[in-house]
Amino acid sequence: MVMVVDNGQISRDAYRKLTTIEDELPREWTIAEKRTQINIRMNDRIKINTVIMPQHMDINSNESSDIFDPEVIEEVTTSVGKGGKRSIKDVLKFIVPNLIKRGVLNLHEPIISIRISGDGRNVGKKVKHVMITFAILEDIENIHNPNYHYTVVLYPGLENYESLDILTISFREELQELKEIGININGVNWTINMYFSSDWKFLTICLGFNSANSLFFCPWCTITKKEISDIKKEWLISKQIDNINQYNGHHSTPLFNMISLENWIPDELHIMLRITDRLWSLLLHEIEETGYFNDVAREIIVKEMNRIKVNFHFWQEKECQSWSFTSLMGQDNLPPTRANVIRNLWNGFFDLYTAIRDPNTDPKIFKRDAKMWLKIFLTPSTGIPNSDNFVQGLYRPNDVTPYMHVLVFHIHEFIEKHKKWGLKSFSCAPVENKNHQQVTQFFRKTLRDGANLKKLENFGVEKLMKKSSTKALMIHRHQNPHDVDNKFV
């Protein structure tokens, strides 16, 4: 019943009203008592510790918000200054026996492959809700389920190197120990393999590396922005994590330097989103330049977006004649031959993205197709402008983005090196979903349950991590109905 109440986001007041209608429902106080018992039990198994963050925080007010609920924004902002963490070893000791029972892990081959991920969710324009999770790659059945990405670090604040450095000290010490000696669980010593996957920003922060708009922008090779469109050159993963600060652009020690650089894997979801964003922006810019960008064209695009259930609209900024628009895809109104060329470019990218998610993709074929796609993207104009023999090309070298570079020159390497798992297993969609759910569900439900901002300031992060522990025990109970621990649920 605790699981039903939590998953259904039923507030205490709403549940009390339900019990007045249905007499057979357990009283609300018994649900609260059960939850307390679970928290006590789980705190014995997986202890939650709090970390006090530095008081001075240079809040960035230029971020666009992912969460718009004003109550949630106020509550998360009030919680700034305190982070939560728990031991990855404690979590492993709790979940591994169940993974053995399910046949996910093999006692005769005691190896555990953990995937570490991170995400920062904008709450309003001032604060981020930042979390670090880990998942078990062998648990393929649940790798895309947010409930199986276990939170080890959580805090409201800034998504930057300094904050993460403070919050991850003990976590990094544990990871180093796990890499060197593994972990003993019930008499079996397990070897730990480690991987890292996140969006570009979080990945480069944890690597202590430049942002994507820098001259030296690639975490894996030594390319510069000046060379980004040169498809004749060959760029491979050439850096080593052990001496990574010798390379240009690496300004700080990597937070997770126990993980080999070839195991720092870009998120396939963000590859799709960022490249689609660039293609869409270039398309709309071309429609505007050719004079087709009128009210009729805008209406056609918005209607088509509504048809495919994508929230999209145009707007004009104050004192500005240019049009802004929601990111992502749409239709065009270009001359047929031109439209076909652009459509083929889009279709080619769709084929590449589909191949990224296919575990059977041949990396050599992918590399060939990706290079051909970039060559088409950079098709130059031919002939004399305004003459009959002029054929307009596609896009300029400075339209190539870092994500395109990774798509063309490095994804085939990751496909080859991580064929056992497939790049789809490193998608950050479940981690982002988990972060979004935790922020919107927990803080909104906490307010409905009558918590005040002072309580949230003191206990918000700790309660959120307890909720995560409670859900872990609920899942354990569901998968092991005869386990003695189930009396606590």
Short mmCIF file of C-alpha atoms in Angstrom, two decimals:
data_model
loop_
_atom_site.label_atom_id
_atom_site.label_comp_id
_atom_site.label_asym_id
_atom_site.label_seq_id
_atom_site.Cartn_x
_atom_site.Cartn_y
_atom_site.Cartn_z
CA MET A 1 0.00 0.00 0.00
CA VAL A 2 2.91 2.36 0.71
CA MET A 3 4.12 1.77 -2.85
CA VAL A 4 0.67 2.47 -4.30
CA VAL A 5 0.35 5.72 -2.35
CA ASP A 6 3.82 6.90 -3.37
CA ASN A 7 3.57 5.92 -7.03
CA GLY A 8 0.10 7.45 -7.26
CA GLN A 9 1.33 10.70 -5.63
CA ILE A 10 -1.59 10.54 -3.20
CA SER A 11 -1.30 13.16 -0.47
CA ARG A 12 -2.04 12.35 3.16
CA ASP A 13 -5.16 14.51 3.13
CA ALA A 14 -6.46 12.88 -0.06
CA TYR A 15 -5.83 9.40 1.35
CA ARG A 16 -7.71 10.27 4.55
CA LYS A 17 -10.71 11.25 2.43
CA LEU A 18 -10.48 7.95 0.55
CA THR A 19 -10.60 6.00 3.82
CA THR A 20 -13.88 7.72 4.72
CA ILE A 21 -15.37 6.29 1.51
CA GLU A 22 -13.80 2.82 1.60
CA ASP A 23 -13.76 1.33 5.10
CA GLU A 24 -11.47 -1.57 4.15
CA LEU A 25 -8.55 0.71 3.29
CA PRO A 26 -5.82 0.87 5.95
CA ARG A 27 -5.93 4.05 8.00
CA GLU A 28 -3.57 6.84 6.97
CA TRP A 29 -1.65 6.60 10.24
CA THR A 30 -0.85 2.94 9.56
CA ILE A 31 0.58 3.89 6.15
CA ALA A 32 2.73 6.56 7.82
CA GLU A 33 3.84 4.04 10.43
CA LYS A 34 4.82 1.50 7.76
CA ARG A 35 6.79 4.15 5.92
CA THR A 36 8.64 5.03 9.11
CA GLN A 37 9.48 1.36 9.66
CA ILE A 38 10.80 1.11 6.11
CA ASN A 39 12.92 4.24 6.55
CA ILE A 40 14.42 2.91 9.77
CA ARG A 41 15.13 -0.46 8.20
CA MET A 42 16.62 1.04 5.04
CA ASN A 43 18.71 3.54 6.99
CA ASP A 44 20.30 0.58 8.76
CA ARG A 45 21.06 -1.04 5.40
CA ILE A 46 21.83 2.06 3.31
CA LYS A 47 22.71 5.04 5.49
CA ILE A 48 21.99 8.52 4.17
CA ASN A 49 24.48 11.26 5.02
CA THR A 50 24.10 14.98 4.53
CA VAL A 51 26.77 17.39 3.32
CA ILE A 52 26.72 21.10 4.06
CA MET A 53 27.56 23.08 0.94
CA PRO A 54 29.50 26.39 0.93
CA GLN A 55 27.26 29.32 1.77
CA HIS A 56 28.40 31.56 -1.09
CA MET A 57 26.86 30.49 -4.38
CA ASP A 58 27.12 32.51 -7.59
CA ILE A 59 23.62 31.73 -8.84
CA ASN A 60 23.29 31.81 -12.63
CA SER A 61 20.00 33.45 -13.58
CA ASN A 62 20.42 32.92 -17.33
CA GLU A 63 19.42 29.25 -17.43
CA SER A 64 16.09 28.29 -18.97
CA SER A 65 13.85 26.33 -16.63
CA ASP A 66 12.87 22.66 -16.92
CA ILE A 67 10.44 22.94 -13.99
CA PHE A 68 7.82 25.71 -14.03
CA ASP A 69 5.69 24.97 -10.96
CA PRO A 70 6.29 28.04 -8.71
CA GLU A 71 5.72 26.02 -5.51
CA VAL A 72 8.29 23.42 -6.52
CA ILE A 73 10.76 26.13 -7.56
CA GLU A 74 10.42 27.87 -4.19
CA GLU A 75 10.83 24.65 -2.25
CA VAL A 76 13.92 23.47 -4.13
CA THR A 77 15.50 26.93 -3.88
CA THR A 78 14.89 26.88 -0.12
CA SER A 79 16.74 23.55 0.13
CA VAL A 80 19.97 24.98 -1.34
CA GLY A 81 22.95 24.50 0.94
CA LYS A 82 22.54 20.87 1.87
CA GLY A 83 23.32 17.79 -0.19
CA GLY A 84 22.69 14.12 0.37
CA LYS A 85 24.80 11.06 -0.35
CA ARG A 86 24.88 7.35 0.34
CA SER A 87 27.39 4.56 -0.08
CA ILE A 88 27.50 2.75 -3.40
CA LYS A 89 28.91 -0.25 -1.55
CA ASP A 90 25.87 -0.34 0.74
CA VAL A 91 23.54 -0.19 -2.26
CA LEU A 92 25.47 -2.96 -4.03
CA LYS A 93 25.29 -5.20 -0.96
CA PHE A 94 21.53 -4.68 -0.91
CA ILE A 95 20.78 -5.28 -4.61
CA VAL A 96 23.35 -7.90 -5.65
CA PRO A 97 21.73 -10.91 -3.87
CA ASN A 98 18.51 -10.20 -5.75
CA LEU A 99 20.39 -9.86 -9.05
CA ILE A 100 21.93 -13.28 -8.42
CA LYS A 101 18.50 -14.79 -7.72
CA ARG A 102 17.17 -13.35 -10.97
CA GLY A 103 20.09 -14.75 -12.95
CA VAL A 104 21.36 -11.29 -13.89
CA LEU A 105 24.71 -11.85 -12.16
CA ASN A 106 26.69 -15.09 -12.23
CA LEU A 107 28.45 -16.34 -9.08
CA HIS A 108 30.86 -18.32 -11.26
CA GLU A 109 31.86 -15.16 -13.14
CA PRO A 110 31.74 -12.54 -10.37
CA ILE A 111 31.88 -9.38 -12.46
CA ILE A 112 29.63 -6.33 -12.05
CA SER A 113 29.55 -3.58 -14.68
CA ILE A 114 28.30 -0.32 -13.23
CA ARG A 115 27.26 2.68 -15.28
CA ILE A 116 27.59 6.04 -13.53
CA SER A 117 25.47 8.92 -14.79
CA GLY A 118 24.60 12.44 -13.75
CA ASP A 119 21.98 15.05 -14.53
CA GLY A 120 21.22 18.64 -13.62
CA ARG A 121 17.57 19.68 -13.88
CA ASN A 122 16.81 23.42 -14.06
CA VAL A 123 14.34 24.40 -11.34
CA GLY A 124 13.32 27.93 -12.21
CA LYS A 125 16.16 30.08 -13.56
CA LYS A 126 18.39 30.08 -10.50
CA VAL A 127 18.90 26.57 -9.16
CA LYS A 128 19.54 23.08 -10.49
CA HIS A 129 18.52 19.81 -8.93
CA VAL A 130 21.68 17.74 -9.46
CA MET A 131 21.96 14.00 -9.02
CA ILE A 132 24.47 11.21 -9.64
CA THR A 133 23.23 7.68 -10.12
CA PHE A 134 24.55 4.26 -10.97
CA ALA A 135 22.96 1.30 -12.73
CA ILE A 136 23.92 -2.32 -13.35
CA LEU A 137 24.58 -2.86 -17.05
CA GLU A 138 24.05 -6.61 -16.75
CA ASP A 139 20.44 -5.88 -15.80
CA ILE A 140 19.54 -5.24 -19.45
CA GLU A 141 15.83 -5.79 -18.76
CA ASN A 142 15.71 -2.74 -16.48
CA ILE A 143 18.49 -0.49 -17.77
CA HIS A 144 15.92 1.95 -19.22
CA ASN A 145 13.77 1.96 -16.06
CA PRO A 146 14.44 5.02 -13.83
CA ASN A 147 13.76 2.94 -10.70
CA TYR A 148 16.87 0.86 -11.39
CA HIS A 149 19.20 3.86 -11.53
CA TYR A 150 20.19 4.24 -7.88
CA THR A 151 20.86 7.72 -6.51
CA VAL A 152 24.16 8.11 -4.66
CA VAL A 153 24.56 11.92 -4.69
CA LEU A 154 21.81 14.53 -4.65
CA TYR A 155 21.77 18.28 -4.08
CA PRO A 156 20.00 21.49 -5.13
CA GLY A 157 22.49 24.10 -6.26
CA LEU A 158 24.90 24.64 -9.13
CA GLU A 159 25.88 22.10 -11.74
CA ASN A 160 29.59 22.89 -11.64
CA TYR A 161 32.95 21.30 -10.88
CA GLU A 162 33.36 22.85 -7.43
CA SER A 163 30.00 21.61 -6.11
CA LEU A 164 30.43 18.12 -7.55
CA ASP A 165 33.97 17.95 -6.19
CA ILE A 166 32.66 18.52 -2.65
CA LEU A 167 29.68 16.17 -2.89
CA THR A 168 31.55 13.26 -4.51
CA ILE A 169 34.61 12.97 -2.25
CA SER A 170 33.52 9.81 -0.44
CA PHE A 171 31.85 8.43 -3.58
CA ARG A 172 35.12 8.73 -5.51
CA GLU A 173 37.03 7.06 -2.69
CA GLU A 174 34.63 4.14 -2.84
CA LEU A 175 34.93 3.89 -6.62
CA GLN A 176 38.72 3.81 -6.37
CA GLU A 177 38.48 1.01 -3.82
CA LEU A 178 35.99 -0.90 -5.96
CA LYS A 179 38.31 -0.64 -8.95
CA GLU A 180 41.38 -1.79 -7.03
CA ILE A 181 40.02 -4.60 -4.84
CA GLY A 182 36.38 -5.06 -5.83
CA ILE A 183 33.72 -5.79 -3.22
CA ASN A 184 33.02 -8.84 -1.08
CA ILE A 185 29.34 -9.72 -0.81
CA ASN A 186 28.37 -12.80 1.19
CA GLY A 187 31.81 -14.35 0.78
CA VAL A 188 32.12 -13.70 -2.97
CA ASN A 189 34.62 -11.11 -4.21
CA TRP A 190 33.22 -9.21 -7.19
CA THR A 191 35.31 -7.42 -9.81
CA ILE A 192 33.87 -4.04 -10.79
CA ASN A 193 33.99 -2.58 -14.31
CA MET A 194 33.08 1.10 -14.57
CA TYR A 195 31.49 3.28 -17.24
CA PHE A 196 30.30 6.88 -17.32
CA SER A 197 27.55 8.37 -19.46
CA SER A 198 25.80 11.74 -19.40
CA ASP A 199 25.00 14.74 -21.55
CA TRP A 200 27.92 16.78 -22.89
CA LYS A 201 27.85 19.47 -20.20
CA PHE A 202 27.82 17.11 -17.22
CA LEU A 203 30.45 14.88 -18.82
CA THR A 204 32.89 17.73 -19.47
CA ILE A 205 32.35 19.15 -15.97
CA CYS A 206 33.26 15.80 -14.43
CA LEU A 207 36.27 15.54 -16.76
CA GLY A 208 37.46 19.00 -15.74
CA PHE A 209 37.33 19.98 -19.42
CA ASN A 210 36.40 22.96 -21.58
CA SER A 211 32.85 23.73 -22.66
CA ALA A 212 31.66 22.74 -26.14
CA ASN A 213 32.16 26.24 -27.58
CA SER A 214 35.90 26.30 -26.79
CA LEU A 215 38.78 26.04 -29.25
CA PHE A 216 39.67 22.63 -27.82
CA PHE A 217 36.21 21.15 -27.51
CA CYS A 218 36.48 17.35 -27.81
CA PRO A 219 36.94 15.29 -24.62
CA TRP A 220 38.33 12.33 -26.58
CA CYS A 221 40.73 13.73 -29.21
CA THR A 222 42.93 16.78 -29.82
CA ILE A 223 40.94 18.40 -32.64
CA THR A 224 40.40 22.16 -32.61
CA LYS A 225 37.42 24.20 -33.78
CA LYS A 226 39.43 25.24 -36.84
CA GLU A 227 39.61 21.60 -37.97
CA ILE A 228 36.04 20.57 -37.18
CA SER A 229 34.86 20.47 -40.80
CA ASP A 230 37.92 18.74 -42.27
CA ILE A 231 36.59 15.29 -43.22
CA LYS A 232 39.92 14.26 -44.78
CA LYS A 233 41.54 13.98 -41.37
CA GLU A 234 41.12 10.98 -39.12
CA TRP A 235 40.24 11.62 -35.49
CA LEU A 236 40.28 8.76 -32.98
CA ILE A 237 40.14 8.54 -29.19
CA SER A 238 43.75 9.46 -28.45
CA LYS A 239 43.80 10.81 -24.91
CA GLN A 240 44.57 8.79 -21.78
CA ILE A 241 42.84 9.43 -18.46
CA ASP A 242 46.11 8.94 -16.52
CA ASN A 243 47.77 12.00 -18.07
CA ILE A 244 44.74 13.85 -19.37
CA ASN A 245 45.74 17.21 -17.88
CA GLN A 246 48.66 17.33 -20.31
CA TYR A 247 46.18 17.93 -23.13
CA ASN A 248 44.86 21.37 -24.03
CA GLY A 249 41.51 22.26 -22.51
CA HIS A 250 41.72 20.02 -19.44
CA HIS A 251 41.85 22.54 -16.62
CA SER A 252 41.08 20.33 -13.59
CA THR A 253 41.65 16.76 -12.42
CA PRO A 254 38.86 14.46 -13.64
CA LEU A 255 36.47 13.66 -10.80
CA PHE A 256 36.23 10.03 -11.88
CA ASN A 257 39.79 9.38 -13.02
CA MET A 258 39.45 5.70 -12.12
CA ILE A 259 37.32 5.26 -15.27
CA SER A 260 39.16 4.78 -18.58
CA LEU A 261 38.43 7.57 -21.08
CA GLU A 262 37.11 5.11 -23.67
CA ASN A 263 34.44 4.24 -21.08
CA TRP A 264 33.21 7.87 -20.93
CA ILE A 265 30.37 7.47 -23.40
CA PRO A 266 28.29 10.29 -24.96
CA ASP A 267 24.53 10.07 -24.56
CA GLU A 268 22.83 8.94 -27.77
CA LEU A 269 19.66 10.84 -26.83
CA HIS A 270 21.47 14.19 -26.73
CA ILE A 271 23.27 13.40 -29.98
CA MET A 272 19.85 13.12 -31.61
CA LEU A 273 18.41 16.20 -29.89
CA ARG A 274 21.34 18.56 -30.48
CA ILE A 275 21.93 17.63 -34.11
CA THR A 276 18.19 17.76 -34.83
CA ASP A 277 18.13 21.18 -33.20
CA ARG A 278 20.90 22.41 -35.48
CA LEU A 279 19.31 20.97 -38.64
CA TRP A 280 15.97 22.52 -37.71
CA SER A 281 17.50 25.93 -37.02
CA LEU A 282 19.35 25.88 -40.33
CA LEU A 283 16.16 24.89 -42.16
CA LEU A 284 14.07 27.70 -40.67
CA HIS A 285 16.84 30.19 -41.35
CA GLU A 286 16.85 29.14 -45.00
CA ILE A 287 13.06 29.42 -45.27
CA GLU A 288 13.32 32.94 -43.85
CA GLU A 289 16.11 33.92 -46.25
CA THR A 290 14.21 32.69 -49.31
CA GLY A 291 11.18 34.80 -48.43
CA TYR A 292 8.80 31.94 -47.66
CA PHE A 293 8.70 32.67 -43.94
CA ASN A 294 5.27 34.31 -43.80
CA ASP A 295 2.12 33.83 -41.74
CA VAL A 296 0.92 31.02 -44.03
CA ALA A 297 4.19 29.08 -43.70
CA ARG A 298 4.28 29.55 -39.93
CA GLU A 299 0.69 28.36 -39.63
CA ILE A 300 1.44 25.25 -41.73
CA ILE A 301 4.44 24.40 -39.54
CA VAL A 302 2.54 24.89 -36.27
CA LYS A 303 -0.43 22.82 -37.50
CA GLU A 304 1.86 19.99 -38.58
CA MET A 305 3.57 20.09 -35.19
CA ASN A 306 0.21 19.92 -33.43
CA ARG A 307 -0.75 16.96 -35.62
CA ILE A 308 2.27 14.97 -34.46
CA LYS A 309 1.66 16.19 -30.88
CA VAL A 310 4.79 18.36 -30.57
CA ASN A 311 4.42 21.61 -28.63
CA PHE A 312 5.73 24.24 -31.03
CA HIS A 313 5.16 27.93 -31.66
CA PHE A 314 6.76 31.07 -33.11
CA TRP A 315 7.09 34.40 -31.36
CA GLN A 316 8.75 37.78 -31.87
CA GLU A 317 10.85 39.34 -29.14
CA LYS A 318 10.06 42.91 -28.14
CA GLU A 319 11.74 45.53 -30.35
CA CYS A 320 13.02 42.78 -32.66
CA GLN A 321 11.94 41.93 -36.20
CA SER A 322 13.37 38.39 -36.21
CA TRP A 323 11.32 35.38 -35.18
CA SER A 324 12.15 32.94 -32.40
CA PHE A 325 10.78 29.43 -32.26
CA THR A 326 10.56 26.32 -30.15
CA SER A 327 13.44 23.89 -30.71
CA LEU A 328 13.10 20.65 -32.72
CA MET A 329 11.58 19.48 -35.94
CA GLY A 330 9.08 20.69 -38.56
CA GLN A 331 8.20 20.82 -42.27
CA ASP A 332 9.47 23.24 -44.90
CA ASN A 333 8.20 25.21 -47.89
CA LEU A 334 11.22 25.21 -50.20
CA PRO A 335 11.51 24.55 -53.94
CA PRO A 336 10.98 20.80 -54.59
CA THR A 337 14.57 19.99 -55.59
CA ARG A 338 15.97 21.91 -52.63
CA ALA A 339 13.45 20.34 -50.27
CA ASN A 340 14.44 16.87 -51.46
CA VAL A 341 18.13 17.53 -50.79
CA ILE A 342 17.38 18.69 -47.26
CA ARG A 343 14.94 15.84 -46.66
CA ASN A 344 17.63 13.35 -47.73
CA LEU A 345 20.02 14.94 -45.24
CA TRP A 346 17.44 14.55 -42.47
CA ASN A 347 16.66 10.98 -43.52
CA GLY A 348 20.37 10.20 -43.50
CA PHE A 349 20.69 11.45 -39.93
CA PHE A 350 17.65 9.42 -38.90
CA ASP A 351 19.30 6.31 -40.36
CA LEU A 352 22.50 7.04 -38.41
CA TYR A 353 20.60 7.54 -35.17
CA THR A 354 18.70 4.30 -35.71
CA ALA A 355 22.02 2.54 -36.29
CA ILE A 356 23.42 3.94 -33.02
CA ARG A 357 20.59 2.28 -31.12
CA ASP A 358 20.91 -1.03 -32.98
CA PRO A 359 23.24 -3.47 -31.16
CA ASN A 360 23.98 -5.25 -34.45
CA THR A 361 25.36 -2.18 -36.23
CA ASP A 362 28.68 -2.73 -38.01
CA PRO A 363 31.04 0.04 -36.78
CA LYS A 364 32.93 0.15 -40.09
CA ILE A 365 29.74 0.67 -42.08
CA PHE A 366 28.58 3.28 -39.57
CA LYS A 367 31.85 5.18 -39.90
CA ARG A 368 31.55 5.18 -43.70
CA ASP A 369 27.91 6.32 -43.64
CA ALA A 370 28.57 9.01 -41.01
CA LYS A 371 31.43 10.50 -43.04
CA MET A 372 29.26 10.48 -46.15
CA TRP A 373 26.49 12.26 -44.23
CA LEU A 374 28.87 15.01 -43.09
CA LYS A 375 30.16 15.34 -46.65
CA ILE A 376 26.57 15.88 -47.84
CA PHE A 377 25.99 18.38 -44.99
CA LEU A 378 29.01 20.36 -46.23
CA THR A 379 28.08 20.18 -49.93
CA PRO A 380 29.54 23.38 -51.46
CA SER A 381 27.78 25.58 -53.99
CA THR A 382 28.88 25.28 -57.61
CA GLY A 383 28.70 27.64 -60.56
CA ILE A 384 28.29 31.41 -60.64
CA PRO A 385 25.66 32.95 -58.33
CA ASN A 386 22.54 34.28 -60.11
CA SER A 387 23.43 32.33 -63.27
CA ASP A 388 21.70 29.31 -64.82
CA ASN A 389 24.54 26.97 -63.88
CA PHE A 390 24.51 27.90 -60.18
CA VAL A 391 23.68 25.05 -57.80
CA GLN A 392 23.30 26.03 -54.18
CA GLY A 393 25.15 23.90 -51.67
CA LEU A 394 23.96 23.00 -48.19
CA TYR A 395 25.78 24.28 -45.11
CA ARG A 396 29.00 26.00 -44.12
CA PRO A 397 31.95 24.55 -42.17
CA ASN A 398 31.13 26.71 -39.15
CA ASP A 399 27.67 25.10 -39.03
CA VAL A 400 29.27 21.81 -37.91
CA THR A 401 28.78 21.22 -34.18
CA PRO A 402 30.76 19.23 -31.58
CA TYR A 403 27.98 16.63 -31.50
CA MET A 404 28.38 16.16 -35.27
CA HIS A 405 32.11 15.65 -34.78
CA VAL A 406 31.45 12.94 -32.20
CA LEU A 407 28.82 11.34 -34.43
CA VAL A 408 31.19 11.11 -37.39
CA PHE A 409 34.56 10.40 -35.78
CA HIS A 410 33.97 8.71 -32.42
CA ILE A 411 30.61 6.94 -32.31
CA HIS A 412 31.92 4.10 -34.48
CA GLU A 413 34.68 3.59 -31.88
CA PHE A 414 32.19 3.41 -29.04
CA ILE A 415 30.03 0.98 -31.04
CA GLU A 416 33.07 -1.27 -31.50
CA LYS A 417 34.37 -1.03 -27.93
CA HIS A 418 30.98 -1.45 -26.22
CA LYS A 419 29.30 -3.91 -28.55
CA LYS A 420 28.49 -6.15 -25.56
CA TRP A 421 26.06 -3.56 -24.19
CA GLY A 422 25.14 -1.45 -27.21
CA LEU A 423 25.12 2.35 -27.04
CA LYS A 424 21.40 2.36 -26.32
CA SER A 425 22.27 0.96 -22.86
CA PHE A 426 24.05 4.24 -22.12
CA SER A 427 21.07 6.46 -22.94
CA CYS A 428 20.49 9.09 -20.26
CA ALA A 429 16.73 9.26 -20.78
CA PRO A 430 15.95 7.18 -17.64
CA VAL A 431 18.28 9.33 -15.51
CA GLU A 432 16.67 12.54 -16.73
CA ASN A 433 13.24 11.02 -16.14
CA LYS A 434 14.26 10.02 -12.62
CA ASN A 435 15.49 13.52 -11.82
CA HIS A 436 12.35 15.12 -13.23
CA GLN A 437 10.09 12.71 -11.32
CA GLN A 438 11.95 13.24 -8.07
CA VAL A 439 11.72 17.02 -8.27
CA THR A 440 8.12 17.34 -9.43
CA GLN A 441 6.59 14.45 -7.50
CA PHE A 442 8.44 14.72 -4.21
CA PHE A 443 8.45 18.45 -3.62
CA ARG A 444 4.88 18.95 -4.85
CA LYS A 445 3.61 16.05 -2.74
CA THR A 446 5.58 17.30 0.27
CA LEU A 447 3.81 20.65 0.06
CA ARG A 448 0.41 18.95 -0.28
CA ASP A 449 1.22 16.93 2.83
CA GLY A 450 1.61 20.12 4.81
CA ALA A 451 5.39 20.58 5.01
CA ASN A 452 6.64 24.12 5.42
CA LEU A 453 9.67 25.71 3.82
CA LYS A 454 11.70 25.63 7.03
CA LYS A 455 11.23 21.86 7.26
CA LEU A 456 12.25 21.49 3.64
CA GLU A 457 15.36 23.55 4.26
CA ASN A 458 16.40 21.10 6.95
CA PHE A 459 15.10 17.79 5.62
CA GLY A 460 14.17 18.10 1.92
CA VAL A 461 17.20 16.35 0.44
CA GLU A 462 17.34 13.70 3.16
CA LYS A 463 13.65 12.89 2.74
CA LEU A 464 14.05 12.64 -1.01
CA MET A 465 16.89 10.13 -0.66
CA LYS A 466 14.84 8.18 1.89
CA LYS A 467 12.04 8.03 -0.65
CA SER A 468 14.52 6.59 -3.16
CA SER A 469 15.60 3.97 -0.61
CA THR A 470 11.97 3.13 0.13
CA LYS A 471 11.29 2.52 -3.55
CA ALA A 472 14.33 0.23 -3.74
CA LEU A 473 12.93 -1.89 -0.91
CA MET A 474 9.49 -1.93 -2.56
CA ILE A 475 11.03 -3.32 -5.75
CA HIS A 476 12.99 -5.86 -3.72
CA ARG A 477 9.76 -6.98 -2.03
CA HIS A 478 7.94 -7.31 -5.36
CA GLN A 479 10.71 -9.47 -6.82
CA ASN A 480 11.24 -11.52 -3.64
CA PRO A 481 7.79 -12.10 -2.10
CA HIS A 482 9.10 -14.60 0.47
CA ASP A 483 12.04 -12.55 1.73
CA VAL A 484 12.00 -11.88 5.48
CA ASP A 485 12.67 -8.18 4.85
CA ASN A 486 9.17 -7.88 3.41
CA LYS A 487 7.64 -7.63 6.87
CA PHE A 488 8.89 -4.04 6.88
CA VAL A 489 6.80 -3.07 3.83
#
